[in-house]
């Protein structure tokens, strides 16, 4: 099992170090190799995604990624900015399916912005298509309008498009994921207004015929945005396009309270994946040993499950995270009165310790 470890910038190194400690504590035969990415790679090699780093990720079964970015790179031309490394990896590894679970841990119910009774037991999975839609559709650009409300004026335009195979493969991913959960898929679209998403709805319905055991519901994106804050627990798996998924996955993330708790996975057709926390490099707290490493540790658990075929080890890591939360251990971002404040490395140590207890049970 080959893992490319790309810590990146800011808190990336601190949080990835803890996830690597947890992986090493599992006593599985991993081959882990580190490489620079983002601003760290730009400083060393003049590019946020050097060829050597890309080759390492391509040759690995999975990539564990920290975070990239820092204000000091904001003046670089766009192609050299740290964030381009993520887009480059998505493109080169053909990562088309983004998984973002939003789980509200019992011990953290109070951290959610919603009332406890709405989020208690929340466990939803947002699956976002990652390589198509208006983000990549051509043509796009600026021009002088030939028609419309203001002919002759400057305008900008993008193209929303999805092909049948693109929709089919993400729909299969969603139905298969639902089979391992509560057998429900909500496909989010804007079929009432957009041609692309009427097509999306038709294709998802076609794919659904292969999964008679999974219940399919279609929902307009405006309603989905509302239902996520009104009654989020009624969702199981949500599947949607790149644009709507970008927005809804952030909305769902907030239901759980802290950005420091949210893992993510981006997979290609052969289950090779990039695993990273949903948050960024947090330059404001970098180097202080106070960042929450749990999102990265939970991303490592997703990696064990989806790319490395180690579902049991994944469950052990998730159980260890629940256990440290239950013990009342909290980094600053999730701290509240009555709990024990711990540092990044202390949290890592606690998860490793809890892991050894799950082994002996
Ligand atoms: P951010 O997610 O880095 O930080 C937002 C806030 O959340 C900050 O106050 C930060 O201290 C806090 N935070 C984030 N992760 C935390 C953790 N694990 N524990 C405790 N607190 C945490 O977002 P930002 O400040 O908008 O962006 C900072 C940099 O990160 C930018 O350069 C941005 O481009 C980059 N970024 C990278 C990624 C990525 O690598 N995938 C994603 C988003 C932003």
GROMACS .gro file of C-alpha atoms in nm, residues 44 96 120 150 170 214 235 244 258 308 343 359:
model
   12
   44UNK     CA    1   1.190   2.467  -0.345
   96UNK     CA    2  -1.409   1.301  -1.063
  120UNK     CA    3  -2.828   1.502   1.674
  150UNK     CA    4  -2.734   4.542  -2.387
  170UNK     CA    5  -2.105   0.993  -1.068
  214UNK     CA    6  -3.197   0.229  -0.349
  235UNK     CA    7  -3.075   1.317   0.370
  244UNK     CA    8  -2.411   2.308  -0.672
  258UNK     CA    9  -1.614   2.296   1.320
  308UNK     CA   10  -0.658   0.081   0.055
  343UNK     CA   11  -0.257   2.089   2.145
  359UNK     CA   12  -0.710  -0.319   1.951
   0.00000   0.00000   0.00000
